[in-house]
C-alpha positions as a Python dict, from the first residue, in 0.01 Angstrom:
ca = {
    (1, 'M'): (0, 0, 0),
    (2, 'G'): (5, -81, -370),
    (3, 'I'): (-358, -34, -486),
    (4, 'G'): (-282, -225, -803),
    (5, 'Q'): (3, -69, -995),
    (6, 'R'): (139, 249, -847),
    (7, 'S'): (-55, 524, -1019),
    (8, 'R'): (117, 854, -1086),
    (9, 'R'): (-224, 1004, -1021),
    (10, 'R'): (-494, 968, -759),
    (11, 'I'): (-618, 607, -770),
    (12, 'A'): (-829, 654, -1081),
    (13, 'G'): (-1071, 368, -1130),
    (14, 'V'): (-1064, 250, -768),
    (15, 'L'): (-1258, 530, -603),
    (16, 'A'): (-1566, 660, -777),
    (17, 'A'): (-1584, 989, -588),
    (18, 'T'): (-1382, 1291, -696),
    (19, 'V'): (-1368, 1597, -472),
    (20, 'P'): (-1196, 1936, -499),
    (21, 'L'): (-859, 1960, -327),
    (22, 'V'): (-856, 2172, -12),
    (23, 'L'): (-533, 2363, 25),
    (24, 'G'): (-332, 2507, 312),
    (25, 'V'): (-324, 2405, 678),
    (26, 'V'): (-650, 2361, 868),
    (27, 'F'): (-661, 2376, 1247),
    (28, 'A'): (-968, 2178, 1341),
    (29, 'A'): (-1155, 2224, 1663),
    (30, 'P'): (-1116, 1917, 1887),
    (31, 'S'): (-1375, 1648, 1817),
    (32, 'S'): (-1450, 1368, 2059),
    (33, 'A'): (-1468, 1002, 1972),
    (34, 'T'): (-1791, 813, 1931),
    (35, 'P'): (-1849, 571, 2219),
    (36, 'P'): (-1899, 214, 2096),
    (37, 'N'): (-2279, 215, 2136),
    (38, 'E'): (-2345, 548, 1962),
    (39, 'H'): (-2353, 646, 1596),
    (40, 'P'): (-2066, 838, 1432),
    (41, 'E'): (-2301, 1056, 1227),
    (42, 'E'): (-2383, 1231, 1556),
    (43, 'T'): (-2022, 1354, 1585),
    (44, 'T'): (-1994, 1718, 1482),
    (45, 'G'): (-1804, 1778, 1160),
    (46, 'A'): (-1818, 1427, 1010),
    (47, 'T'): (-2015, 1286, 719),
    (48, 'V'): (-1989, 908, 737),
    (49, 'Q'): (-2200, 597, 745),
    (50, 'A'): (-2333, 480, 1080),
    (51, 'R'): (-2114, 213, 1233),
    (52, 'P'): (-2288, -128, 1203),
    (53, 'A'): (-2403, -284, 1527),
    (54, 'D'): (-2311, -638, 1422),
    (55, 'T'): (-1932, -598, 1425),
    (56, 'D'): (-1764, -936, 1474),
    (57, 'H'): (-1495, -952, 1739),
    (58, 'S'): (-1339, -1210, 1967),
    (59, 'P'): (-1428, -1196, 2339),
    (60, 'N'): (-1078, -1074, 2430),
    (61, 'I'): (-1104, -752, 2224),
    (62, 'E'): (-1306, -452, 2337),
    (63, 'H'): (-1393, -169, 2099),
    (64, 'L'): (-1330, 143, 2307),
    (65, 'A'): (-1385, 422, 2055),
    (66, 'N'): (-1430, 526, 1695),
    (67, 'L'): (-1355, 878, 1575),
    (68, 'P'): (-1479, 921, 1215),
    (69, 'K'): (-1294, 1125, 957),
    (70, 'Q'): (-1354, 1497, 1002),
    (71, 'A'): (-1403, 1768, 738),
    (72, 'P'): (-1232, 1830, 502),
    (73, 'F'): (-1117, 1465, 504),
    (74, 'D'): (-1470, 1323, 538),
    (75, 'N'): (-1494, 1188, 183),
    (76, 'L'): (-1402, 868, 0),
    (77, 'D'): (-1100, 1023, -169),
    (78, 'S'): (-926, 1125, 157),
    (79, 'I'): (-776, 788, 243),
    (80, 'G'): (-646, 730, 595),
    (81, 'T'): (-304, 559, 598),
    (82, 'D'): (-13, 502, 836),
    (83, 'I'): (44, 609, 1198),
    (84, 'A'): (338, 746, 1400),
    (85, 'F'): (318, 801, 1776),
    (86, 'K'): (474, 1055, 2010),
    (87, 'G'): (370, 1084, 2375),
    (88, 'D'): (-5, 1142, 2391),
    (89, 'H'): (-41, 1203, 2018),
    (90, 'A'): (-97, 990, 1711),
    (91, 'Y'): (-5, 1132, 1370),
    (92, 'V'): (-213, 962, 1101),
    (93, 'G'): (-127, 1002, 735),
    (94, 'N'): (-387, 1070, 471),
    (95, 'Y'): (-378, 1106, 92),
    (96, 'D'): (-469, 1471, 156),
    (97, 'G'): (-239, 1542, 451),
    (98, 'V'): (-206, 1442, 818),
    (99, 'V'): (-446, 1422, 1112),
    (100, 'V'): (-307, 1484, 1462),
    (101, 'Y'): (-501, 1302, 1736),
    (102, 'D'): (-487, 1358, 2110),
    (103, 'I'): (-486, 1007, 2261),
    (104, 'A'): (-416, 1100, 2623),
    (105, 'K'): (-746, 927, 2698),
    (106, 'P'): (-751, 631, 2456),
    (107, 'E'): (-1121, 572, 2514),
    (108, 'K'): (-1189, 936, 2412),
    (109, 'P'): (-947, 1036, 2134),
    (110, 'K'): (-983, 1383, 1986),
    (111, 'V'): (-877, 1548, 1662),
    (112, 'L'): (-625, 1809, 1770),
    (113, 'T'): (-558, 1953, 1425),
    (114, 'Q'): (-535, 1857, 1058),
    (115, 'I'): (-264, 1942, 806),
    (116, 'V'): (-418, 1972, 462),
    (117, 'C'): (-132, 1899, 225),
    (118, 'P'): (-233, 1675, -68),
    (119, 'G'): (12, 1446, -242),
    (120, 'G'): (-82, 1083, -206),
    (121, 'Q'): (-34, 828, 71),
    (122, 'G'): (111, 1070, 328),
    (123, 'D'): (332, 808, 493),
    (124, 'V'): (450, 946, 830),
    (125, 'S'): (727, 913, 1088),
    (126, 'I'): (836, 1125, 1381),
    (127, 'S'): (1160, 1203, 1563),
    (128, 'G'): (1159, 1447, 1853),
    (129, 'N'): (975, 1754, 1729),
    (130, 'L'): (1006, 1667, 1360),
    (131, 'L'): (734, 1503, 1155),
    (132, 'F'): (827, 1356, 817),
    (133, 'V'): (561, 1311, 546),
    (134, 'S'): (582, 1134, 209),
    (135, 'T'): (448, 1283, -114),
    (136, 'D'): (392, 1019, -380),
    (137, 'Y'): (209, 1201, -659),
    (138, 'P'): (359, 1472, -881),
    (139, 'R'): (269, 1824, -772),
    (140, 'T'): (327, 2168, -923),
    (141, 'N'): (564, 2256, -637),
    (142, 'D'): (670, 2144, -289),
    (143, 'S'): (417, 2355, -96),
    (144, 'C'): (92, 2242, 63),
    (145, 'D'): (-86, 2477, -180),
    (146, 'S'): (41, 2287, -484),
    (147, 'Q'): (-181, 2142, -755),
    (148, 'E'): (-173, 1801, -919),
    (149, 'A'): (86, 1794, -1197),
    (150, 'D'): (150, 1578, -1501),
    (151, 'S'): (403, 1300, -1449),
    (152, 'A'): (565, 1395, -1779),
    (153, 'D'): (639, 1748, -1653),
    (154, 'P'): (1009, 1771, -1562),
    (155, 'Q'): (927, 2054, -1318),
    (156, 'A'): (679, 1841, -1123),
    (157, 'W'): (769, 1778, -758),
    (158, 'E'): (731, 1480, -525),
    (159, 'G'): (941, 1357, -233),
    (160, 'M'): (968, 1426, 143),
    (161, 'K'): (830, 1710, 355),
    (162, 'V'): (942, 1807, 707),
    (163, 'F'): (717, 1968, 970),
    (164, 'D'): (797, 2104, 1315),
    (165, 'V'): (543, 1970, 1567),
    (166, 'S'): (693, 2125, 1881),
    (167, 'D'): (334, 2237, 1935),
    (168, 'P'): (129, 1943, 1801),
    (169, 'A'): (-174, 2170, 1769),
    (170, 'K'): (14, 2405, 1536),
    (171, 'P'): (241, 2212, 1297),
    (172, 'R'): (485, 2430, 1106),
    (173, 'Y'): (611, 2346, 757),
    (174, 'V'): (993, 2347, 757),
    (175, 'S'): (1140, 2204, 438),
    (176, 'A'): (1112, 1956, 154),
    (177, 'I'): (1336, 1754, -74),
    (178, 'R'): (1269, 1589, -409),
    (179, 'T'): (1332, 1216, -454),
    (180, 'D'): (1314, 1010, -772),
    (181, 'C'): (966, 860, -822),
    (182, 'G'): (853, 1045, -511),
    (183, 'S'): (811, 876, -174),
    (184, 'H'): (555, 598, -156),
    (185, 'T'): (681, 509, 191),
    (186, 'H'): (979, 606, 401),
    (187, 'T'): (1154, 464, 706),
    (188, 'L'): (1327, 665, 977),
    (189, 'V'): (1676, 550, 1079),
    (190, 'P'): (1853, 736, 1364),
    (191, 'D'): (2224, 794, 1329),
    (192, 'K'): (2439, 649, 1605),
    (193, 'A'): (2558, 993, 1719),
    (194, 'G'): (2206, 1124, 1768),
    (195, 'E'): (2278, 1426, 1549),
    (196, 'A'): (2066, 1340, 1246),
    (197, 'V'): (1811, 1097, 1109),
    (198, 'Y'): (1820, 915, 781),
    (199, 'L'): (1510, 851, 575),
    (200, 'Y'): (1511, 541, 357),
    (201, 'V'): (1272, 646, 82),
    (202, 'S'): (1095, 367, -107),
    (203, 'S'): (924, 434, -440),
    (204, 'Y'): (845, 251, -759),
    (205, 'G'): (651, 268, -1084),
    (206, 'P'): (912, 411, -1325),
    (207, 'S'): (839, 489, -1689),
    (208, 'A'): (1043, 625, -1976),
    (209, 'E'): (772, 894, -2005),
    (210, 'F'): (841, 1025, -1653),
    (211, 'P'): (1155, 1245, -1645),
    (212, 'N'): (1176, 1224, -1264),
    (213, 'C'): (1104, 853, -1244),
    (214, 'Q'): (1317, 676, -1500),
    (215, 'P'): (1357, 298, -1526),
    (216, 'P'): (1504, 70, -1409),
    (217, 'H'): (1484, 242, -1065),
    (218, 'D'): (1634, -56, -878),
    (219, 'K'): (1719, 166, -582),
    (220, 'I'): (1608, 357, -277),
    (221, 'S'): (1682, 720, -190),
    (222, 'I'): (1859, 807, 136),
    (223, 'V'): (1786, 1150, 282),
    (224, 'K'): (1981, 1288, 580),
    (225, 'V'): (1809, 1544, 801),
    (226, 'P'): (2030, 1725, 1058),
    (227, 'L'): (1832, 1753, 1380),
    (228, 'D'): (1977, 2096, 1455),
    (229, 'N'): (1897, 2221, 1104),
    (230, 'P'): (1593, 2040, 962),
    (231, 'A'): (1558, 2312, 700),
    (232, 'A'): (1855, 2154, 518),
    (233, 'P'): (1769, 1791, 428),
    (234, 'E'): (2023, 1633, 195),
    (235, 'L'): (2003, 1346, -52),
    (236, 'V'): (2318, 1159, 48),
    (237, 'D'): (2285, 846, -166),
    (238, 'A'): (2059, 646, -394),
    (239, 'P'): (2206, 297, -373),
    (240, 'V'): (2117, 39, -638),
    (241, 'L'): (1990, -262, -444),
    (242, 'F'): (1936, -492, -742),
    (243, 'P'): (2225, -464, -986),
    (244, 'D'): (2088, -770, -1165),
    (245, 'G'): (1751, -601, -1206),
    (246, 'G'): (1569, -794, -935),
    (247, 'N'): (1270, -1018, -996),
    (248, 'P'): (1166, -984, -1363),
    (249, 'G'): (805, -1057, -1269),
    (250, 'V'): (539, -1267, -1436),
    (251, 'P'): (252, -1115, -1639),
    (252, 'D'): (-69, -1113, -1436),
    (253, 'G'): (120, -1253, -1139),
    (254, 'I'): (446, -1162, -965),
    (255, 'R'): (529, -790, -978),
    (256, 'E'): (856, -693, -1140),
    (257, 'T'): (1100, -540, -893),
    (258, 'S'): (1152, -171, -975),
    (259, 'G'): (1236, -36, -631),
    (260, 'C'): (1106, -121, -284),
    (261, 'H'): (763, -81, -134),
    (262, 'D'): (863, -54, 231),
    (263, 'I'): (1156, -116, 464),
    (264, 'T'): (1153, -195, 836),
    (265, 'V'): (1471, -125, 1031),
    (266, 'F'): (1583, -270, 1364),
    (267, 'P'): (1857, -24, 1464),
    (268, 'E'): (1960, -199, 1786),
    (269, 'R'): (2027, -515, 1584),
    (270, 'D'): (2182, -331, 1285),
    (271, 'L'): (1923, -506, 1068),
    (272, 'A'): (1667, -405, 811),
    (273, 'A'): (1418, -604, 606),
    (274, 'G'): (1300, -477, 271),
    (275, 'A'): (977, -568, 96),
    (276, 'C'): (1069, -491, -261),
    (277, 'M'): (783, -585, -491),
    (278, 'G'): (916, -917, -627),
    (279, 'D'): (1190, -965, -369),
    (280, 'G'): (1237, -988, 8),
    (281, 'V'): (1576, -871, 134),
    (282, 'L'): (1784, -836, 448),
    (283, 'F'): (2017, -542, 501),
    (284, 'D'): (2314, -474, 725),
    (285, 'I'): (2262, -116, 849),
    (286, 'S'): (2558, -94, 1087),
    (287, 'D'): (2640, 215, 883),
    (288, 'P'): (2291, 363, 835),
    (289, 'A'): (2416, 585, 551),
    (290, 'K'): (2530, 279, 357),
    (291, 'P'): (2286, -12, 391),
    (292, 'K'): (2413, -338, 240),
    (293, 'V'): (2192, -615, 102),
    (294, 'T'): (2301, -942, 264),
    (295, 'E'): (2019, -1178, 161),
    (296, 'Q'): (1755, -1189, -111),
    (297, 'V'): (1461, -1431, -140),
    (298, 'R'): (1162, -1484, -369),
    (299, 'D'): (837, -1678, -358),
    (300, 'D'): (724, -1691, -718),
    (301, 'E'): (461, -1950, -636),
    (302, 'N'): (255, -1751, -385),
    (303, 'F'): (389, -1397, -324),
    (304, 'A'): (269, -1144, -581),
    (305, 'F'): (384, -819, -413),
    (306, 'W'): (627, -807, -119),
    (307, 'H'): (471, -522, 76),
    (308, 'S'): (607, -485, 431),
    (309, 'A'): (810, -657, 702),
    (310, 'T'): (813, -702, 1081),
    (311, 'F'): (1090, -854, 1294),
    (312, 'N'): (1038, -1048, 1613),
    (313, 'N'): (1197, -897, 1923),
    (314, 'D'): (1510, -1114, 1904),
    (315, 'G'): (1575, -1026, 1542),
    (316, 'T'): (1565, -1397, 1454),
    (317, 'K'): (1247, -1391, 1243),
    (318, 'V'): (1084, -1171, 980),
    (319, 'V'): (718, -1162, 881),
    (320, 'F'): (678, -1045, 521),
    (321, 'T'): (336, -953, 383),
    (322, 'D'): (203, -1016, 33),
    (323, 'E'): (-32, -743, -85),
    (324, 'L'): (-198, -950, -356),
    (325, 'G'): (-429, -732, -563),
    (326, 'G'): (-265, -412, -440),
    (327, 'G'): (-509, -374, -151),
    (328, 'A'): (-811, -312, -372),
    (329, 'A'): (-923, -672, -431),
    (330, 'A'): (-1127, -930, -242),
    (331, 'T'): (-865, -1201, -178),
    (332, 'C'): (-971, -1342, 162),
    (333, 'N'): (-1185, -1620, 18),
    (334, 'S'): (-1169, -1987, -75),
    (335, 'R'): (-1101, -1910, -443),
    (336, 'V'): (-770, -1743, -358),
    (337, 'G'): (-687, -1987, -80),
    (338, 'P'): (-472, -1970, 236),
    (339, 'H'): (-128, -1903, 89),
    (340, 'R'): (-175, -1604, -141),
    (341, 'G'): (-230, -1255, -2),
    (342, 'A'): (-89, -1386, 324),
    (343, 'N'): (205, -1339, 558),
    (344, 'G'): (522, -1540, 510),
    (345, 'V'): (708, -1629, 830),
    (346, 'Y'): (1084, -1657, 784),
    (347, 'D'): (1350, -1755, 1036),
    (348, 'I'): (1685, -1576, 1016),
    (349, 'T'): (1959, -1835, 1037),
    (350, 'G'): (2323, -1739, 1078),
    (351, 'S'): (2435, -1382, 1137),
    (352, 'G'): (2599, -1087, 970),
    (353, 'A'): (2691, -1142, 608),
    (354, 'D'): (2605, -1511, 648),
    (355, 'A'): (2244, -1451, 762),
    (356, 'K'): (1987, -1641, 559),
    (357, 'L'): (1607, -1620, 536),
    (358, 'E'): (1448, -1963, 577),
    (359, 'F'): (1078, -1995, 498),
    (360, 'R'): (871, -2161, 773),
    (361, 'S'): (498, -2100, 710),
    (362, 'Y'): (215, -1884, 580),
    (363, 'F'): (-45, -1713, 794),
    (364, 'K'): (-365, -1575, 649),
    (365, 'L'): (-680, -1440, 805),
    (366, 'P'): (-883, -1749, 905),
    (367, 'R'): (-1224, -1593, 829),
    (368, 'E'): (-1351, -1565, 474),
    (369, 'Q'): (-1462, -1218, 367),
    (370, 'A'): (-1731, -1112, 121),
    (371, 'D'): (-1662, -1034, -244),
    (372, 'T'): (-1746, -669, -165),
    (373, 'E'): (-1459, -649, 88),
    (374, 'N'): (-1105, -563, -17),
    (375, 'C'): (-894, -783, 209),
    (376, 'V'): (-526, -878, 212),
    (377, 'A'): (-230, -874, 454),
    (378, 'H'): (-126, -519, 544),
    (379, 'N'): (49, -308, 812),
    (380, 'G'): (102, -433, 1166),
    (381, 'S'): (343, -427, 1457),
    (382, 'L'): (485, -651, 1724),
    (383, 'I'): (302, -659, 2058),
    (384, 'P'): (577, -628, 2323),
    (385, 'V'): (519, -955, 2509),
    (386, 'P'): (836, -1094, 2671),
    (387, 'G'): (930, -1437, 2543),
    (388, 'R'): (663, -1461, 2272),
    (389, 'D'): (623, -1347, 1912),
    (390, 'I'): (278, -1188, 1878),
    (391, 'M'): (173, -914, 1640),
    (392, 'V'): (-137, -714, 1555),
    (393, 'Q'): (-212, -654, 1190),
    (394, 'A'): (-450, -469, 960),
    (395, 'W'): (-628, -660, 683),
    (396, 'Y'): (-828, -377, 523),
    (397, 'Q'): (-1193, -490, 533),
    (398, 'G'): (-1076, -813, 692),
    (399, 'G'): (-1037, -599, 1004),
    (400, 'V'): (-773, -629, 1274),
    (401, 'S'): (-609, -961, 1362),
    (402, 'V'): (-382, -1054, 1655),
    (403, 'W'): (-174, -1363, 1589),
    (404, 'D'): (105, -1562, 1755),
    (405, 'F'): (405, -1682, 1553),
    (406, 'T'): (621, -1799, 1844),
    (407, 'D'): (618, -2136, 1667),
    (408, 'S'): (727, -2020, 1322),
    (409, 'A'): (581, -2329, 1158),
    (410, 'Q'): (238, -2306, 1323),
    (411, 'P'): (116, -1945, 1359),
    (412, 'Q'): (-229, -1901, 1512),
    (413, 'E'): (-477, -1615, 1545),
    (414, 'I'): (-566, -1530, 1906),
    (415, 'A'): (-797, -1226, 1864),
    (416, 'H'): (-981, -1028, 1598),
    (417, 'F'): (-1204, -726, 1526),
    (418, 'D'): (-1397, -725, 1198),
    (419, 'R'): (-1666, -491, 1064),
    (420, 'P'): (-1926, -593, 804),
    (421, 'P'): (-1866, -473, 446),
    (422, 'F'): (-1836, -96, 409),
    (423, 'D'): (-2080, -128, 119),
    (424, 'P'): (-2259, -466, 99),
    (425, 'N'): (-2353, -407, -266),
    (426, 'E'): (-2029, -280, -419),
    (427, 'L'): (-1656, -330, -363),
    (428, 'Q'): (-1528, 0, -217),
    (429, 'L'): (-1180, 74, -90),
    (430, 'A'): (-1214, 70, 289),
    (431, 'G'): (-1103, -100, 609),
    (432, 'S'): (-803, -94, 839),
    (433, 'W'): (-486, 31, 666),
    (434, 'S'): (-264, 13, 976),
    (435, 'A'): (-315, -151, 1314),
    (436, 'Y'): (-47, -97, 1580),
    (437, 'Y'): (-1, -164, 1951),
    (438, 'Y'): (109, 145, 2142),
    (439, 'N'): (128, 190, 2518),
    (440, 'G'): (-139, -60, 2610),
    (441, 'H'): (-390, -16, 2326),
    (442, 'I'): (-441, -106, 1962),
    (443, 'Y'): (-491, 188, 1726),
    (444, 'S'): (-636, 126, 1379),
    (445, 'S'): (-627, 381, 1098),
    (446, 'G'): (-924, 319, 870),
    (447, 'I'): (-920, 413, 504),
    (448, 'Q'): (-1276, 539, 542),
    (449, 'E'): (-1354, 459, 906),
    (450, 'G'): (-1129, 708, 1085),
    (451, 'L'): (-952, 607, 1406),
    (452, 'D'): (-1050, 300, 1608),
    (453, 'V'): (-915, 224, 1955),
    (454, 'L'): (-924, -134, 2083),
    (455, 'A'): (-840, -288, 2420),
    (456, 'L'): (-684, -634, 2412),
    (457, 'N'): (-752, -831, 2729),
    (458, 'D'): (-578, -1167, 2719),
    (459, 'P'): (-332, -1331, 2962),
    (460, 'R'): (-101, -1403, 2668),
    (461, 'T'): (-67, -1033, 2585),
    (462, 'D'): (-143, -859, 2916),
    (463, 'P'): (230, -819, 3004),
    (464, 'A'): (258, -576, 2709),
    (465, 'K'): (38, -328, 2895),
    (466, 'D'): (332, -240, 3118),
    (467, 'V'): (560, -148, 2824),
    (468, 'R'): (572, 224, 2748),
    (469, 'Y'): (735, 417, 2465),
    (470, 'E'): (767, 793, 2436),
    (471, 'E'): (798, 761, 2059),
    (472, 'F'): (700, 482, 1821),
    (473, 'N'): (747, 451, 1447),
    (474, 'P'): (634, 98, 1362),
    (475, 'Q'): (883, 68, 1074),
    (476, 'T'): (1166, 168, 1312),
    (477, 'Q'): (1139, -126, 1545),
    (478, 'P'): (1254, -87, 1908),
    (479, 'V'): (1374, -368, 2131),
    (480, 'H'): (1131, -419, 2418),
    (481, 'A'): (1265, -520, 2758),
    (482, 'G'): (1185, -853, 2918),
}
């Protein structure tokens, strides 16, 4: 997520509410989900608006459950973000920490515990018993009891944290490591020997005034975490991806490239796709410690901010998203049109060092949204349907969309779930940040709405219900059988 330019502080000017930071680790009592026909304000421990009864959804999507944000995250400033899955648990990032959900019964999810550890975005991934969490705002130190720090302070800390979740109900803080410009997002890459994981850390927003985030910052950070000694993460490289400086940007238009926003890896194909602000790139990750850029594309006519990427199952296509307006603007309307703030579908032609990205089409949410709804293409994942390219995707207050890009030139929406405006009178930051398909259900992390669980019932996607993963990090794409 961009939310305009990357702030070195907590989204000033976007959210009106300011609340005191709650420090330490909170173990919340389990809270049950709200059944679709009840009101979330009746759920113990939550302070939220009642869920509107006139939610718009296609006939092939069923809303199974909503579990509102729980205290101390039940406020506008505690933004729900990305999701990682392990067994019967979903780990949902938050600007103030992480929420661990028990999803053994998808129609009745429960909050198992909450890690209160402020630091911005809280991007998450999981490997075995280790949970990795991004910190993207400068803090006084690397603990969960830190305070907000000044970006100009050379002693300020931001980067990656590691938790042991052997017992998901009792996460244990293990270690941390500083990275330049912090960690806006990160991507987990397993090593081929199974002895360690690499974290590709994406960050941006450098300034000459920030001693730990100096321009030009045309790089990512690569952290290696030994699985048998997670207390000793190591910064092994910080490769410069854009020796020419990348896209110079256009005032009030295309963002200048000063790092990457997010990277999706496809380890079984030795591929990665980077969404790097003004540039879209392909990597060869046959050596995960030394990713190599093999292709670089731009769309200076329509793409303002290359935000994220998703491969198809064959590794022959990439969907890039454009987060026009940084996620805080109303862009799903006729004034903006169908090509900006959309997905770009690219075919990968050739292979290896000769692979090229060939543009085929745009796909944008086909329903116009109100001017009080922030709406733009955001995080999604492939639905594991053999022989077809179908993904589910979050569009903030545009809701959740399921769309088919098997024909790269003619993508089509096949299902949707869309709430009315969070506030019909004022543009507020809200809606689905991430929507992913995991073991037969769609899980949506709402910025303000908490966790939604959806059932997709459609003959085109029903085969995916038989696909099961023990672990799923959406930005570490698996190959599904079939």
